Short mmCIF file of C-alpha atoms in Angstrom, two decimals:
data_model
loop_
_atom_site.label_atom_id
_atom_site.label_comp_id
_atom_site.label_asym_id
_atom_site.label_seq_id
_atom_site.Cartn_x
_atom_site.Cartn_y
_atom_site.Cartn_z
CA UNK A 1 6.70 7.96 -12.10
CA UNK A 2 3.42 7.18 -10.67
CA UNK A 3 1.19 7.48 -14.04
CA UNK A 4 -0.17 4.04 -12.91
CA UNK A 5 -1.79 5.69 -9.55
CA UNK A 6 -3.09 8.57 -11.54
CA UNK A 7 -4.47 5.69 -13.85
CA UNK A 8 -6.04 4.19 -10.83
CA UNK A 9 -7.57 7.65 -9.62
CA UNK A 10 -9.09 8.55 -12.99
CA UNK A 11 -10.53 5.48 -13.55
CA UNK A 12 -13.02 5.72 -10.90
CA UNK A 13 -13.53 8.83 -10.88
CA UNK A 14 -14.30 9.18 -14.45
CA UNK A 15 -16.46 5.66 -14.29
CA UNK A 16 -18.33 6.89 -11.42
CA UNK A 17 -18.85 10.50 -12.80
CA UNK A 18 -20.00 9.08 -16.44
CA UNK A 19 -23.50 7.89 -13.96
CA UNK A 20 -24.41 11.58 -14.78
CA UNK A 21 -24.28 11.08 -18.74
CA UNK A 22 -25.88 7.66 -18.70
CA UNK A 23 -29.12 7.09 -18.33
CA UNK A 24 -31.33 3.52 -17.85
CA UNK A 25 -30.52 0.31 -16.53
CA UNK A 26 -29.06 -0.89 -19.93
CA UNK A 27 -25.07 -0.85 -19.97
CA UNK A 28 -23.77 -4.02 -21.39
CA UNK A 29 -20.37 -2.26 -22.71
CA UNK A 30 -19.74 -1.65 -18.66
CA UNK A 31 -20.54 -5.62 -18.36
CA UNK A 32 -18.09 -6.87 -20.79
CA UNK A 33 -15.45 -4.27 -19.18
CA UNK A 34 -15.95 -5.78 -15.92
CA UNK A 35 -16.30 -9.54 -17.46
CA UNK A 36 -12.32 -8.43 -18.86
CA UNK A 37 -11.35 -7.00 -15.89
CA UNK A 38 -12.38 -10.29 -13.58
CA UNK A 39 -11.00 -12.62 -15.75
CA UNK A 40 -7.73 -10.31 -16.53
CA UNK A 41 -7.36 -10.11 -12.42
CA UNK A 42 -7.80 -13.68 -11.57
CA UNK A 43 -5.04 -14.68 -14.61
CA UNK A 44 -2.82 -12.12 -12.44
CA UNK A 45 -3.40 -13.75 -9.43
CA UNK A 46 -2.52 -16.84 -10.18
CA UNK A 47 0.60 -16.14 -12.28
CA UNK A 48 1.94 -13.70 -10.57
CA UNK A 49 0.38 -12.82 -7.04
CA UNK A 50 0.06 -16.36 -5.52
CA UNK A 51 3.74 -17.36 -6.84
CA UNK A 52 4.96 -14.25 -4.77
CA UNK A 53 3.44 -14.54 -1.54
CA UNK A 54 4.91 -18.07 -1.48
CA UNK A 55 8.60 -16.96 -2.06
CA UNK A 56 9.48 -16.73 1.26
CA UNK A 57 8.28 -20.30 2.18
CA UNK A 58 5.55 -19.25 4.92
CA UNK A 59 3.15 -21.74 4.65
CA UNK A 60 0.89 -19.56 6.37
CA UNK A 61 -0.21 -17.62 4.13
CA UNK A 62 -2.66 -20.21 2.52
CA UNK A 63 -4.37 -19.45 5.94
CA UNK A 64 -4.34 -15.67 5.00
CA UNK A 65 -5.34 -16.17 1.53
CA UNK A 66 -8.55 -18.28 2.79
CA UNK A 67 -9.22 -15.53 5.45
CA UNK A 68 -9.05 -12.93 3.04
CA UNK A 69 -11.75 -15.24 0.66
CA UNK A 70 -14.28 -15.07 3.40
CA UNK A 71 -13.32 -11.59 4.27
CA UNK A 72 -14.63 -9.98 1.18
CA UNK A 73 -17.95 -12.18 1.36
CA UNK A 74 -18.36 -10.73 4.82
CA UNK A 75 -17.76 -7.27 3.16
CA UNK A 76 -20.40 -8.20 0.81
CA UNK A 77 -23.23 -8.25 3.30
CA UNK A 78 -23.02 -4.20 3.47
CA UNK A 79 -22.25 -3.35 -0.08
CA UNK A 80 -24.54 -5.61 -2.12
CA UNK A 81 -21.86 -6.74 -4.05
CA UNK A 82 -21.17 -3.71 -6.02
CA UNK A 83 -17.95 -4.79 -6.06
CA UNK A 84 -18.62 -6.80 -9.00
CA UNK A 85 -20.93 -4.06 -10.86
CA UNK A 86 -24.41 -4.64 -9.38
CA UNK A 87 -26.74 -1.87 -9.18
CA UNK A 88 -29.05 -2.88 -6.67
CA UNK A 89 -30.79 0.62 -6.23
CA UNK A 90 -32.30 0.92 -3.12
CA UNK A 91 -35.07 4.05 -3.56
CA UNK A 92 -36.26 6.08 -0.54
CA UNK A 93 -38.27 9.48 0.02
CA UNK A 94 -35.07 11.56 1.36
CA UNK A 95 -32.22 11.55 1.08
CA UNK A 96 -30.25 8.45 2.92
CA UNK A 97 -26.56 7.88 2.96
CA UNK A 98 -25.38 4.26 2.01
CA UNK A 99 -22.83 4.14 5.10
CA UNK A 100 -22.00 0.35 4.98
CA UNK A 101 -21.62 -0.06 1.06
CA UNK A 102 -19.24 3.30 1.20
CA UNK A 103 -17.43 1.53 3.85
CA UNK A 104 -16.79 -1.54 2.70
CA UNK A 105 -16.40 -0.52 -1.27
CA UNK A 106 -13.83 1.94 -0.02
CA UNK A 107 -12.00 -0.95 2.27
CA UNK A 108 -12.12 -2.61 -0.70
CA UNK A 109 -10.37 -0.22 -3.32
CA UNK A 110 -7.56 0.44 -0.51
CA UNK A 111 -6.85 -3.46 -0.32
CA UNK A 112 -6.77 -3.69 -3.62
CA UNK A 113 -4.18 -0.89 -4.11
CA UNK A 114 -1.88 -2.71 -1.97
CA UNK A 115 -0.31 -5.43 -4.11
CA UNK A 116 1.05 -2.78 -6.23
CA UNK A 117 3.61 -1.63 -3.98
CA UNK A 118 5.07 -5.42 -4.16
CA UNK A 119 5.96 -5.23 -8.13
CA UNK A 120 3.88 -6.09 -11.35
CA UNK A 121 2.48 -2.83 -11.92
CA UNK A 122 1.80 -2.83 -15.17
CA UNK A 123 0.04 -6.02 -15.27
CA UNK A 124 -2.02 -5.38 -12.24
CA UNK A 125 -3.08 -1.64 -12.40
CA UNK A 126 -5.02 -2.08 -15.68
CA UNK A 127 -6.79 -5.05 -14.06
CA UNK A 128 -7.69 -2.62 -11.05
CA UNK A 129 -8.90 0.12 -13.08
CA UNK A 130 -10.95 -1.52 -15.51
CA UNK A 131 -12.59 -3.26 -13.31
CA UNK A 132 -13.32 0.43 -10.93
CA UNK A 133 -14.65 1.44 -13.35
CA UNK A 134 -18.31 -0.45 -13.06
CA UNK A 135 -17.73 -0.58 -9.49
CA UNK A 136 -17.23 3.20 -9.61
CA UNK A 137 -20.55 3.86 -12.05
CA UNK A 138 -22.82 1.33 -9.50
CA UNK A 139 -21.66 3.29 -6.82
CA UNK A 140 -23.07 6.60 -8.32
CA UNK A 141 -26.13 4.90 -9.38
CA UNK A 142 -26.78 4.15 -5.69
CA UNK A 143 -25.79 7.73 -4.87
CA UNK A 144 -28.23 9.12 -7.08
CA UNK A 145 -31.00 6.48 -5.98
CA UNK A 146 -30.62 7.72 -2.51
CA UNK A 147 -31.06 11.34 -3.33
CA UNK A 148 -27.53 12.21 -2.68
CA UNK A 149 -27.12 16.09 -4.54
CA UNK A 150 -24.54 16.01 -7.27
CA UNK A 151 -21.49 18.06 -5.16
CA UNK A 152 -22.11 14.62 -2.81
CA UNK A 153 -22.08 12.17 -5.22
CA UNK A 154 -18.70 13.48 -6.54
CA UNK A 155 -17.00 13.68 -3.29
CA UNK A 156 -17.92 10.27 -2.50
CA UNK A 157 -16.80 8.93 -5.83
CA UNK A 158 -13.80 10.66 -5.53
CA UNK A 159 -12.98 8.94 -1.76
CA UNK A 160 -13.45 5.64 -3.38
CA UNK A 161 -11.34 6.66 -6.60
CA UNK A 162 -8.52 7.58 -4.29
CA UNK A 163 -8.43 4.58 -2.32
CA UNK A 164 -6.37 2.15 -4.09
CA UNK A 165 -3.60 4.90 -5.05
CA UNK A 166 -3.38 5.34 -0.68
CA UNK A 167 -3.47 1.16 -0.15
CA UNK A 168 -0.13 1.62 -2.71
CA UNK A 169 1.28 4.00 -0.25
CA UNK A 170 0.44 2.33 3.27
CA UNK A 171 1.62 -1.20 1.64
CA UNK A 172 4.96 0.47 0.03
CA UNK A 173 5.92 1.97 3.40
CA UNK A 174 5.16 -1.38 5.22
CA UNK A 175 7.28 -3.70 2.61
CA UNK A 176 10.03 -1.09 2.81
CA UNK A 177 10.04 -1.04 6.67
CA UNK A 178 8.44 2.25 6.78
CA UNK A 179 5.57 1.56 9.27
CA UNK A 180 7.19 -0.37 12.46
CA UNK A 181 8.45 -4.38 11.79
CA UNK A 182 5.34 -5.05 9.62
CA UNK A 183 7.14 -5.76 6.57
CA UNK A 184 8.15 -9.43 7.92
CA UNK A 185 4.73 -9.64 7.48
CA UNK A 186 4.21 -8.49 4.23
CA UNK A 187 3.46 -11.43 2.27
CA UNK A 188 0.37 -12.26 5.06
CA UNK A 189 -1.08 -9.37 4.39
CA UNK A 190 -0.58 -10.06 0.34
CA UNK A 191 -2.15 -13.33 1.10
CA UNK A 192 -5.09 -11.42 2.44
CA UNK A 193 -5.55 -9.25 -0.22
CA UNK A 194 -4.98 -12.25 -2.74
CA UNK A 195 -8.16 -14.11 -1.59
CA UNK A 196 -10.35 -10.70 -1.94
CA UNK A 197 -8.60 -10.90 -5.46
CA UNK A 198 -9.90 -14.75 -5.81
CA UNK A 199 -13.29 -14.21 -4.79
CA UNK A 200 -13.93 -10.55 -6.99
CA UNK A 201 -12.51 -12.40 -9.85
CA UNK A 202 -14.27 -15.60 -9.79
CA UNK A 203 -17.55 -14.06 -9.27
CA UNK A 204 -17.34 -11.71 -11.89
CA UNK A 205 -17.03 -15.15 -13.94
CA UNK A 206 -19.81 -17.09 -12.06
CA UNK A 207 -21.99 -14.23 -12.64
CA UNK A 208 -21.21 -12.83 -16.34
CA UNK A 209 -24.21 -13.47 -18.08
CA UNK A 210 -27.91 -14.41 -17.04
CA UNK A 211 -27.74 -17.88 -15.55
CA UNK A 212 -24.57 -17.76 -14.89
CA UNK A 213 -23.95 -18.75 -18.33
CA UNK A 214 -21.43 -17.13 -20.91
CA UNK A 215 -22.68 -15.73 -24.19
CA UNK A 216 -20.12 -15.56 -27.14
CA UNK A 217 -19.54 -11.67 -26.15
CA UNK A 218 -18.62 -12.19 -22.64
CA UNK A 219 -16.45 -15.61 -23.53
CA UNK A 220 -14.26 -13.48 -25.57
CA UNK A 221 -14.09 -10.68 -23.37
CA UNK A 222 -12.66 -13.14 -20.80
CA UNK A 223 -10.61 -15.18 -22.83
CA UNK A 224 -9.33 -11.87 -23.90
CA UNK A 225 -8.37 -11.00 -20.53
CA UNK A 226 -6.64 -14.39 -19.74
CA UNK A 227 -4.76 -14.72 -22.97
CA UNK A 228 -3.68 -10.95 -22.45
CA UNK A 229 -1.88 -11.68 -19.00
CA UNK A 230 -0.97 -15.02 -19.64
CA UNK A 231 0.98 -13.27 -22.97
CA UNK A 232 2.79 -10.61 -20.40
CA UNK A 233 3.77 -14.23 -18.25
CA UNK A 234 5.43 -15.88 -20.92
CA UNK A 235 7.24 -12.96 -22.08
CA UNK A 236 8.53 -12.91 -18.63
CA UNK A 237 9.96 -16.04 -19.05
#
């Protein structure tokens, strides 16, 4: 019944745990996975996500989905975008705990859980996990960068990886009326996690190859991605 949070789970983990078999600073399969994923997500967004949070005629949440756009670049000031991949590895002489990217990566992964719990599971959780995947694998590089031990590194990839499947929980017992009145709010707090969506997504396609410019590669991944959910939308139809 819930395969898709187990999906979700694994993903990470597994992405972030793979940091131990990899070696180098060389992992352009990992880049066209997360160039799929972003343009895969942002195809969802728009067909599905944004259409949704509109249903119930609340022009308010275009306020929501802007606050939640500058809400992830605020988010992005403690986790170096690693979000989106990026492997900035910060090296020191002990061992130092990356508090604010651990914070904010794992605020991220619960947000991004939440949608889920509103329908269109199948189209968003592959989106999700694909694109925890890098996210998962950067955050272990940083780990390992700051001397975390192994036992740490897993525990702390394992938080993250079990972030989203928890947002699904929290947001299912909040549309279903489970956590006080806040389901009249529900599509607010969709809008919210709609703009982290947009601004992931579009910078994973800003920033897929050097120069922000697309080699043949990385354009297919993402028309791959787009065709892919835009093929689920029609058959929908």
């Amino acid at each position: 019944m819930y395969w898709y949070l187990l999906l979700l789970f694994f993903s990470a983990f597994l992405g972030g745990a793979a940091v131990f078999l990899f070696k180098g600073g060389n992992h352009k399969q990992l880049k066209l996975v997360l160039s799929f994923s972003g343009a895969y997500l942002f195809a969802i967004t728009v067909l599905h996500l944004i259409p949704e949070a509109y249903h119930g005629n609340d022009h308010m949440v275009g306020v929501f989905i802007l606050g939640g756009f500058i809400f992830q670049i605020v988010l992005e000031q403690f986790s170096d975008g690693i979000e989106h991949g990026h492997m900035h590895q910060h090296h020191h002489d002990k061992a130092v705990f990356p508090l604010g990217i651990m914070v904010s990566l794992c605020l991220h992964g619960f947000l991004e859980g939440m949608p889920l719990a509103g329908g269109y599971k199948n189209e968003l959780v592959f989106g999700i996990a694909l694109h925890h995947i890098p996210a998962a694998f950067a955050l272990g590089t940083v780990l390992l960068a700051n001397h975390q031990s192994r036992n740490n590194t897993l525990f702390f990839i394992a938080l993250f990886a079990i972030m989203a499947p928890l947002g699904y929980f929290v947001s299912d017992a909040i549309s279903n009326g489970g956590i006080g009145n806040l389901q009249r709010y529900f599509n607010r707090i969709m809008g919210v996690v709609i703009g982290i969506f947009l601004h992931i997504s579009t910078t994973i396609l800003f920033e897929a190859g050097p120069d922000h410019k697309f080699n043949r590669r990385k354009l297919i991944a993402v028309l791959l991605g787009v065709g892919i959910a835009l093929g689920s939308f029609v058959s929908e139809l």
